[in-house]
Coordinates of C-alpha atoms in Angstrom, one line a residue:
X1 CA -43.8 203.3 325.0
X2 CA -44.0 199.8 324.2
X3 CA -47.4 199.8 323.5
X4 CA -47.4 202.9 321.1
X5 CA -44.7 200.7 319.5
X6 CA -46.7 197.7 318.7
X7 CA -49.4 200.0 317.9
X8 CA -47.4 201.7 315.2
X9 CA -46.4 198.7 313.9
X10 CA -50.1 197.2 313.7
X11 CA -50.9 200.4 311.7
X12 CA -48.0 200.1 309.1
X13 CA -48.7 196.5 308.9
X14 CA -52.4 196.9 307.9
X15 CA -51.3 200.2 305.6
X16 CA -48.8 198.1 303.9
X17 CA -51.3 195.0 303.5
X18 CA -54.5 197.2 302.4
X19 CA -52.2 198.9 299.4
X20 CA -50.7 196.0 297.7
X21 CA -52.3 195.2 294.3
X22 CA -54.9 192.7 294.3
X23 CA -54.2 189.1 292.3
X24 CA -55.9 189.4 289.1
X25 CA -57.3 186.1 287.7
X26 CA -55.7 187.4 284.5
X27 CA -52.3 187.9 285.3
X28 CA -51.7 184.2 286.9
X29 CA -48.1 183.6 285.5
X30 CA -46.2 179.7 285.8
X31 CA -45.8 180.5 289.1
X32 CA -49.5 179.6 290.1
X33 CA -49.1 176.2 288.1
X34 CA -49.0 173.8 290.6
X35 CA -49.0 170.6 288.8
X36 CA -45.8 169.7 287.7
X37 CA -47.0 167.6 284.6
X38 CA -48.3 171.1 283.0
X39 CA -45.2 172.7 284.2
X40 CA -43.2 170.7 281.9
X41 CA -45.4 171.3 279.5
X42 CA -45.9 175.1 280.3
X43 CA -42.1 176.3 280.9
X44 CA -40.9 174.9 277.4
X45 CA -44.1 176.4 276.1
X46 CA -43.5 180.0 277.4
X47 CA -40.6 180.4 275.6
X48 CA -42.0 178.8 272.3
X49 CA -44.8 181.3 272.5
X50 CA -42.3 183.9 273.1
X51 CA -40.3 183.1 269.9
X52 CA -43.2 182.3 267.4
X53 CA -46.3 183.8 268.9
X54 CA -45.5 187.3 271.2
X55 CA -44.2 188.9 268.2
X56 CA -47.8 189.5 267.1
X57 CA -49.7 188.3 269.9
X58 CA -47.5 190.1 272.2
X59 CA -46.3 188.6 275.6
X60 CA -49.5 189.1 277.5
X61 CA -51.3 188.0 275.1
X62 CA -53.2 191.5 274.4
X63 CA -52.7 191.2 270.4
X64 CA -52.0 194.0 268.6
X65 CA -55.0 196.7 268.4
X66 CA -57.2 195.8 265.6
X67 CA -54.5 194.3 263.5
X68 CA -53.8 191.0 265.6
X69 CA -56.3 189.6 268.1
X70 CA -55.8 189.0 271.5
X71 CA -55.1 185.7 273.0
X72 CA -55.2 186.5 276.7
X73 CA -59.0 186.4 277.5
X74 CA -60.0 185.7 274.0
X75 CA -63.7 184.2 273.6
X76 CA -62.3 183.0 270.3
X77 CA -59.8 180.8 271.8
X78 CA -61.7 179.4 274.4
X79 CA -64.3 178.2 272.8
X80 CA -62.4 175.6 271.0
X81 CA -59.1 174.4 271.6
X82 CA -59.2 172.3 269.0
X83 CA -59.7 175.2 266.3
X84 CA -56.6 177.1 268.1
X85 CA -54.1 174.3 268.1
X86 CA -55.0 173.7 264.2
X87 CA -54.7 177.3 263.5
X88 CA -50.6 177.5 265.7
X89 CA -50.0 174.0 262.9
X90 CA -51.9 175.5 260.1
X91 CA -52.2 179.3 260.4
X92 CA -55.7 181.1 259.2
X93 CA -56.7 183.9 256.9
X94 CA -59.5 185.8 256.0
X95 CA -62.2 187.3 258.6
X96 CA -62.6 185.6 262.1
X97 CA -64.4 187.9 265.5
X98 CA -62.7 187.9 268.8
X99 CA -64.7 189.4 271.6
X100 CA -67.1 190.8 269.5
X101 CA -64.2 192.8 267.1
X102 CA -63.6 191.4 263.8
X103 CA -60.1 190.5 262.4
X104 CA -59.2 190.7 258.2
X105 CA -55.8 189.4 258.8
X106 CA -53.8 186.5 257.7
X107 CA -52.1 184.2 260.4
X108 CA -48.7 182.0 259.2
X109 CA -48.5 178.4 259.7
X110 CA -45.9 177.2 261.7
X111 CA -45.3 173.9 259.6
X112 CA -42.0 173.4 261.3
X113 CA -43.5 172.8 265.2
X114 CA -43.6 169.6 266.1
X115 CA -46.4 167.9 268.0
X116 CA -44.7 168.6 270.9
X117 CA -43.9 172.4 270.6
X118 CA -47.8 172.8 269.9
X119 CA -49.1 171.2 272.8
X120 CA -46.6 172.9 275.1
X121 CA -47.5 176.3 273.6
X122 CA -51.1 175.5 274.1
X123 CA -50.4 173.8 277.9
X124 CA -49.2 177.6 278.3
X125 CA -51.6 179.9 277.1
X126 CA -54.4 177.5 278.5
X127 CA -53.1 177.8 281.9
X128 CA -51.9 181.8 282.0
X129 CA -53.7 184.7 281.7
X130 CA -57.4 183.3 284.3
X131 CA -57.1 180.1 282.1
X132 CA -57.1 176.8 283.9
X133 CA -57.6 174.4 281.2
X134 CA -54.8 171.2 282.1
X135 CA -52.7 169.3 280.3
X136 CA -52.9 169.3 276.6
X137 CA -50.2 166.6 275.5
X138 CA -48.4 165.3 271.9
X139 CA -51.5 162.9 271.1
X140 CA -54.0 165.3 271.9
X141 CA -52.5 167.3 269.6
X142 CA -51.8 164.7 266.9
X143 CA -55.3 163.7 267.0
X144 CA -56.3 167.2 266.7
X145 CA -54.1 168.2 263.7
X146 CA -54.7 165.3 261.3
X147 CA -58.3 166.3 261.8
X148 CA -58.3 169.0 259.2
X149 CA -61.6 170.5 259.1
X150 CA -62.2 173.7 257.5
X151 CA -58.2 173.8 256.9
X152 CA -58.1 172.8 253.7

């Protein structure tokens, strides 16, 4: 009898293992930040994104069809962070491609977040969504801003 019992319970055991969802590289949330310097970048930064960003972006980052592009997995925005922290300061308008679909929109600036506000909303969607990109701090971003290439 004990046996059959253990055996059961090995059975349910590997039935309830084998059907949880897999961890997609794209979902990784705060909680698989380890490093508490981006953490305290990252948890501020969620909730800035969530205020000034998810309303278009939405808040997985998927965008909005082919009105808004997506952020979340967004060749466009990891090809140069640079280009996406000057476009959260100074907005963009006009045609731009994002995995391979092309936008005719117009983004806002945001000419009321500080240094600070961008780098922790890029410290957060650099390190969600399969990104792993570190720390991107006030001076980063300072020196990144006053550079205003193709912004003017």
């Amino acid at each position: 009898m004990r046996l059959l019992k253990n055996y059961l319970f090995i059975i349910a055991l590997l039935f309830f293992v084998s059907c949880q969802a897999e961890k997609d590289n794209q979902s990784n949330t705060l909680a698989d930040i380890s490093d508490t310097r981006i953490l305290q970048y990252a948890i501020p930064g969620k909730t800035l994104y969530e205020n000034h960003c998810a309303n278009c972006h939405q808040k997985d980052g998927s965008g909005l069809g082919k009105l808004m592009p997506p952020i979340n997995s967004s060749d466009y925005m990891t090809e140069d962070v640079g280009m996406t922290i000057r476009i959260i300061k100074y907005g963009i308008k006009g045609e731009i491609v994002v995995n391979d679909i092309k936008y005719n929109g117009i983004m806002p600036a945001n000419p009321e977040l500080t240094n600070l506000e961008i780098a922790q909303i890029a410290t957060y969607i650099y390190n969600v969504w399969g990104n792993d990109t570190g720390l991107i701090d006030a001076n980063q971003v300072e020196k990144i801003i006053t550079d205003r290439a193709g912004f003017d």
